[in-house]
CSV table of C-alpha atoms in Angstrom, one decimal:
chain,number,residue,atom,x,y,z
R,1,MET,CA,-27.7,-31.0,88.9
R,2,HIS,CA,-25.9,-31.3,85.6
R,3,SER,CA,-28.2,-33.8,83.8
R,4,TRP,CA,-30.0,-37.1,84.1
R,5,ASP,CA,-30.3,-40.2,81.9
R,6,VAL,CA,-31.6,-43.7,81.8
R,7,SER,CA,-28.9,-46.4,81.3
R,8,VAL,CA,-28.7,-50.2,81.2
R,9,GLY,CA,-26.0,-52.2,82.9
R,10,VAL,CA,-23.5,-49.3,83.3
R,11,ASP,CA,-24.4,-47.5,86.5
R,12,GLY,CA,-25.5,-50.4,88.6
R,13,PRO,CA,-27.7,-53.5,88.1
R,14,GLY,CA,-30.6,-53.3,85.6
R,15,VAL,CA,-32.1,-50.3,84.1
R,16,ARG,CA,-31.1,-47.2,86.0
R,17,PHE,CA,-32.3,-43.6,86.4
R,18,VAL,CA,-29.0,-41.8,86.7
R,19,ALA,CA,-28.8,-38.3,88.1
R,20,PHE,CA,-25.4,-36.5,87.4
R,21,LEU,CA,-24.6,-33.9,89.9
R,22,ALA,CA,-22.4,-30.9,89.1
R,23,GLY,CA,-19.1,-30.3,90.9
R,24,CYS,CA,-16.1,-32.5,91.6
R,25,PRO,CA,-12.9,-31.9,93.7
R,26,LEU,CA,-10.7,-34.1,91.5
R,27,ARG,CA,-9.4,-33.4,88.0
R,28,CYS,CA,-8.7,-36.9,86.7
R,29,ARG,CA,-6.6,-36.9,83.5
R,30,TYR,CA,-8.9,-39.4,81.9
R,31,CYS,CA,-12.2,-37.8,83.0
R,32,HIS,CA,-14.7,-38.0,80.2
R,33,SER,CA,-17.0,-35.4,81.7
R,34,PRO,CA,-15.1,-32.1,82.3
R,35,ASP,CA,-18.5,-30.4,81.9
R,36,THR,CA,-19.4,-31.6,85.4
R,37,TRP,CA,-16.4,-30.3,87.2
R,38,TYR,CA,-18.0,-27.1,88.5
R,39,ARG,CA,-21.2,-26.5,90.3
R,40,ARG,CA,-22.0,-23.6,88.0
R,41,SER,CA,-22.2,-26.0,85.1
R,42,GLY,CA,-25.4,-27.4,86.5
R,43,ARG,CA,-28.7,-25.9,87.3
R,44,THR,CA,-30.5,-25.7,90.6
R,45,ARG,CA,-33.0,-28.5,91.1
R,46,THR,CA,-35.0,-29.4,94.2
R,47,VAL,CA,-35.4,-32.9,95.5
R,48,ASP,CA,-39.1,-32.8,94.6
R,49,GLU,CA,-38.2,-32.0,91.0
R,50,ILE,CA,-35.9,-34.9,90.8
R,51,MET,CA,-38.4,-37.2,92.4
R,52,THR,CA,-41.0,-36.1,89.8
R,53,GLU,CA,-38.6,-37.3,87.1
R,54,VAL,CA,-37.9,-40.5,89.0
R,55,GLU,CA,-41.7,-41.2,89.3
R,56,ARG,CA,-42.1,-41.1,85.6
R,57,TYR,CA,-39.7,-44.1,85.2
R,58,ARG,CA,-40.5,-45.8,88.5
R,59,ARG,CA,-42.6,-48.7,87.2
R,60,PHE,CA,-40.3,-49.2,84.2
R,61,ILE,CA,-37.0,-49.4,86.2
R,62,SER,CA,-38.7,-51.6,88.9
R,63,VAL,CA,-39.9,-54.1,86.4
R,64,ALA,CA,-36.5,-54.1,84.7
R,65,GLY,CA,-34.8,-54.9,88.0
R,66,GLY,CA,-33.0,-51.5,88.1
R,67,GLY,CA,-33.1,-48.5,90.3
R,68,VAL,CA,-31.7,-45.0,90.8
R,69,THR,CA,-28.0,-44.0,90.8
R,70,LEU,CA,-26.6,-40.7,92.0
R,71,SER,CA,-23.4,-39.9,90.0
R,72,GLY,CA,-21.5,-36.9,88.9
R,73,GLY,CA,-19.2,-35.1,89.0
R,74,GLU,CA,-19.0,-36.2,92.7
R,75,PRO,CA,-22.4,-36.6,94.4
R,76,LEU,CA,-20.8,-36.4,97.9
R,77,GLN,CA,-19.9,-32.7,97.2
R,78,GLN,CA,-23.6,-32.2,97.8
R,79,PRO,CA,-24.3,-34.7,100.6
R,80,ARG,CA,-27.6,-33.3,101.9
R,81,PHE,CA,-29.2,-33.3,98.5
R,82,THR,CA,-27.7,-36.7,97.6
R,83,GLY,CA,-28.8,-38.2,100.9
R,84,GLU,CA,-32.4,-37.0,100.6
R,85,VAL,CA,-32.8,-38.2,97.1
R,86,LEU,CA,-31.4,-41.6,98.0
R,87,ARG,CA,-33.7,-41.8,101.1
R,88,ARG,CA,-36.8,-40.8,99.1
R,89,CYS,CA,-36.0,-43.4,96.4
R,90,HIS,CA,-35.3,-46.0,99.0
R,91,ASP,CA,-38.6,-45.3,100.7
R,92,LEU,CA,-40.3,-46.0,97.4
R,93,GLY,CA,-38.7,-49.5,97.3
R,94,LEU,CA,-36.3,-48.6,94.5
R,95,HIS,CA,-32.8,-50.0,94.5
R,96,THR,CA,-30.3,-47.1,95.2
R,97,ALA,CA,-26.7,-46.7,94.2
R,98,LEU,CA,-24.0,-44.1,94.9
R,99,ASP,CA,-21.3,-43.6,92.3
R,100,THR,CA,-18.3,-42.0,94.0
R,101,SER,CA,-14.5,-41.7,94.1
R,102,GLY,CA,-14.8,-41.9,97.9
R,103,PHE,CA,-12.5,-38.9,98.2
R,104,LEU,CA,-15.3,-37.1,100.1
R,105,GLY,CA,-16.5,-40.2,101.9
R,106,VAL,CA,-16.3,-38.5,105.2
R,107,ARG,CA,-19.3,-36.4,104.1
R,108,ALA,CA,-21.5,-39.5,103.8
R,109,ASN,CA,-23.3,-39.8,107.1
R,110,ASP,CA,-24.9,-43.0,108.4
R,111,ALA,CA,-28.4,-41.9,107.2
R,112,LEU,CA,-27.2,-41.4,103.7
R,113,LEU,CA,-25.5,-44.8,103.7
R,114,ASP,CA,-28.5,-46.5,105.3
R,115,ALA,CA,-30.5,-45.4,102.2
R,116,THR,CA,-27.7,-46.7,99.8
R,117,ASP,CA,-28.1,-50.3,98.6
R,118,LEU,CA,-24.8,-50.3,96.5
R,119,VAL,CA,-21.7,-48.1,96.2
R,120,LEU,CA,-19.9,-47.9,92.9
R,121,LEU,CA,-16.4,-47.0,94.2
R,122,ASP,CA,-13.8,-45.7,91.8
R,123,VAL,CA,-10.3,-46.5,93.2
R,124,LYS,CA,-8.1,-44.4,91.0
R,125,SER,CA,-4.7,-45.9,91.9
R,126,TRP,CA,-2.7,-47.4,94.8
R,127,ASN,CA,0.7,-45.8,94.4
R,128,PRO,CA,0.7,-42.3,96.0
R,129,ALA,CA,2.6,-40.7,93.1
R,130,THR,CA,0.4,-42.3,90.5
R,131,TYR,CA,-2.7,-41.3,92.3
R,132,ARG,CA,-1.6,-37.7,92.3
R,133,ARG,CA,-0.7,-37.9,88.6
R,134,VAL,CA,-4.2,-39.3,87.8
R,135,THR,CA,-6.3,-36.9,90.0
R,136,ARG,CA,-3.9,-34.0,90.1
R,137,THR,CA,-4.7,-33.6,93.7
R,138,GLY,CA,-5.0,-35.3,97.1
R,139,SER,CA,-4.4,-38.8,98.3
R,140,VAL,CA,-6.1,-42.2,98.0
R,141,THR,CA,-6.3,-42.5,101.8
R,142,PRO,CA,-9.8,-41.0,102.1
R,143,THR,CA,-11.1,-43.5,99.5
R,144,LEU,CA,-9.5,-46.4,101.3
R,145,ARG,CA,-10.9,-45.3,104.7
R,146,PHE,CA,-14.4,-45.0,103.1
R,147,ALA,CA,-14.1,-48.4,101.5
R,148,ARG,CA,-13.3,-50.0,104.9
R,149,ARG,CA,-16.2,-48.2,106.5
R,150,LEU,CA,-18.6,-49.5,103.8
R,151,ALA,CA,-17.3,-53.1,104.3
R,152,GLU,CA,-17.7,-52.8,108.1
R,153,ARG,CA,-21.3,-51.6,107.6
R,154,GLY,CA,-22.0,-54.5,105.3
R,155,THR,CA,-22.7,-52.2,102.3
R,156,PRO,CA,-22.3,-54.0,98.9
R,157,ILE,CA,-19.5,-52.5,96.8
R,158,TRP,CA,-18.6,-52.6,93.1
R,159,ILE,CA,-15.0,-51.5,92.6
R,160,ARG,CA,-14.1,-49.6,89.4
R,161,PHE,CA,-10.6,-49.2,88.2
R,162,VAL,CA,-9.8,-47.3,85.0
R,163,LEU,CA,-6.9,-48.8,83.1
R,164,VAL,CA,-4.8,-46.3,81.3
R,165,PRO,CA,-1.7,-47.5,79.5
R,166,GLY,CA,1.4,-45.7,80.8
R,167,LEU,CA,-0.5,-44.2,83.8
R,168,THR,CA,-2.4,-46.7,85.9
R,169,ASP,CA,-1.2,-50.0,84.4
R,170,ALA,CA,2.0,-50.7,86.4
R,171,VAL,CA,2.0,-54.2,87.9
R,172,GLU,CA,2.7,-53.0,91.4
R,173,ASN,CA,0.0,-50.3,91.2
R,174,VAL,CA,-2.7,-52.8,90.1
R,175,ALA,CA,-1.5,-55.3,92.7
R,176,GLY,CA,-1.9,-52.7,95.5
R,177,VAL,CA,-5.4,-52.0,94.5
R,178,ALA,CA,-6.2,-55.7,94.0
R,179,ASP,CA,-4.7,-56.7,97.4
R,180,PHE,CA,-6.7,-54.0,99.2
R,181,VAL,CA,-9.9,-54.8,97.5
R,182,ALA,CA,-9.6,-58.5,98.2
R,183,GLY,CA,-9.6,-57.7,101.9
R,184,LEU,CA,-13.1,-56.0,101.7
R,185,ALA,CA,-15.7,-58.6,102.5
R,186,THR,CA,-18.6,-56.8,100.7
R,187,VAL,CA,-17.0,-56.3,97.3
R,188,GLN,CA,-19.3,-58.1,94.8
R,189,ARG,CA,-17.3,-57.3,91.6
R,190,VAL,CA,-14.5,-55.4,90.1
R,191,GLU,CA,-14.9,-53.5,86.8
R,192,VAL,CA,-11.7,-52.9,85.0
R,193,LEU,CA,-12.7,-50.0,82.7
R,194,PRO,CA,-10.5,-49.5,79.6
R,195,PHE,CA,-9.5,-45.9,79.0
R,196,HIS,CA,-11.2,-44.3,76.0
R,197,ARG,CA,-11.2,-40.9,74.3
R,198,LEU,CA,-14.9,-40.6,73.8
R,199,GLY,CA,-15.1,-37.4,75.9
R,200,ALA,CA,-12.3,-35.6,74.0
R,201,HIS,CA,-14.8,-33.4,72.2
R,202,LYS,CA,-16.0,-32.0,75.5
R,203,TYR,CA,-12.6,-30.6,76.2
R,204,ALA,CA,-12.5,-29.0,72.8
R,205,ASP,CA,-15.9,-27.5,73.4
R,206,LEU,CA,-14.7,-26.0,76.7
R,207,GLY,CA,-11.5,-24.7,75.2
R,208,LEU,CA,-9.4,-27.2,77.2
R,209,ALA,CA,-6.6,-29.5,76.2
R,210,PHE,CA,-7.4,-33.2,76.7
R,211,PRO,CA,-4.5,-34.4,78.9
R,212,LEU,CA,-4.4,-37.9,77.4
R,213,ALA,CA,-5.0,-37.0,73.7
R,214,GLY,CA,-1.9,-39.1,72.7
R,215,THR,CA,-2.8,-42.1,74.8
R,216,GLU,CA,-4.2,-45.2,73.1
R,217,PRO,CA,-6.8,-47.5,74.8
R,218,PRO,CA,-5.3,-50.6,76.3
R,219,ASP,CA,-4.9,-53.6,74.0
R,220,THR,CA,-6.3,-57.0,74.8
R,221,GLY,CA,-3.1,-58.3,76.3
R,222,LEU,CA,-2.8,-55.5,78.8
R,223,LEU,CA,-6.5,-55.8,79.7
R,224,ALA,CA,-6.2,-59.5,80.2
R,225,ARG,CA,-3.2,-59.1,82.5
R,226,VAL,CA,-4.8,-56.5,84.7
R,227,ARG,CA,-8.1,-58.4,84.9
R,228,GLY,CA,-6.0,-61.5,85.8
R,229,GLN,CA,-4.4,-59.7,88.7
R,230,PHE,CA,-7.8,-59.1,90.2
R,231,ALA,CA,-9.1,-62.5,89.4
R,232,GLU,CA,-6.0,-64.1,91.1
R,233,ARG,CA,-7.2,-62.7,94.4
R,234,GLY,CA,-10.6,-64.5,94.0
R,235,LEU,CA,-12.4,-61.4,92.8
R,236,ALA,CA,-15.2,-61.4,90.3
R,237,VAL,CA,-13.9,-59.3,87.4
R,238,TYR,CA,-15.9,-57.6,84.6
């Protein structure tokens, strides 16, 4: 595990205990946590150790209408650990959320998903070439397959789409994501996340060049247009 934190309204509903697991198969150009890319950047923790930390905040997060979120990195790179933490939290009556790109969705077995109350699904892009530019690997197909599976199971989904000027903002790229998402019956909301450079210092600390150092955050006009594309499909947009 890389680290843990307590957040409000960012990683699911209410006040959340968020565990960030180390290791991710993608190398997204806008990633603000390059320090979570490799398993070696974390430290070995047992499920019992994590649950001890969760117990410290259990009453607080319950009263505040929150729960526990497994994030990363990519938590499905460690599916057994992720599944067991989610199950233990679920058994305690805590709301559980899985924050994932869906790229490794095939690793999430039914038991893991049975213990997951909400999936925060990051759909990187629709256009195949754009997806490869964003992630520098792979295809969006595994994410789409995972999303359909979640919808068929009745699992609530919050879609996340990172808006990067000149990278993910093409009208047809956004339209593809929006059309697909509108066809998923269990999507509760879409979060259009404006690109930012707040993690740039982490690249410097690691001796890496930040790929989007020269990219500005989206302006209000672009943000409104993209949010409008999702809203036009009847989706709740944040």
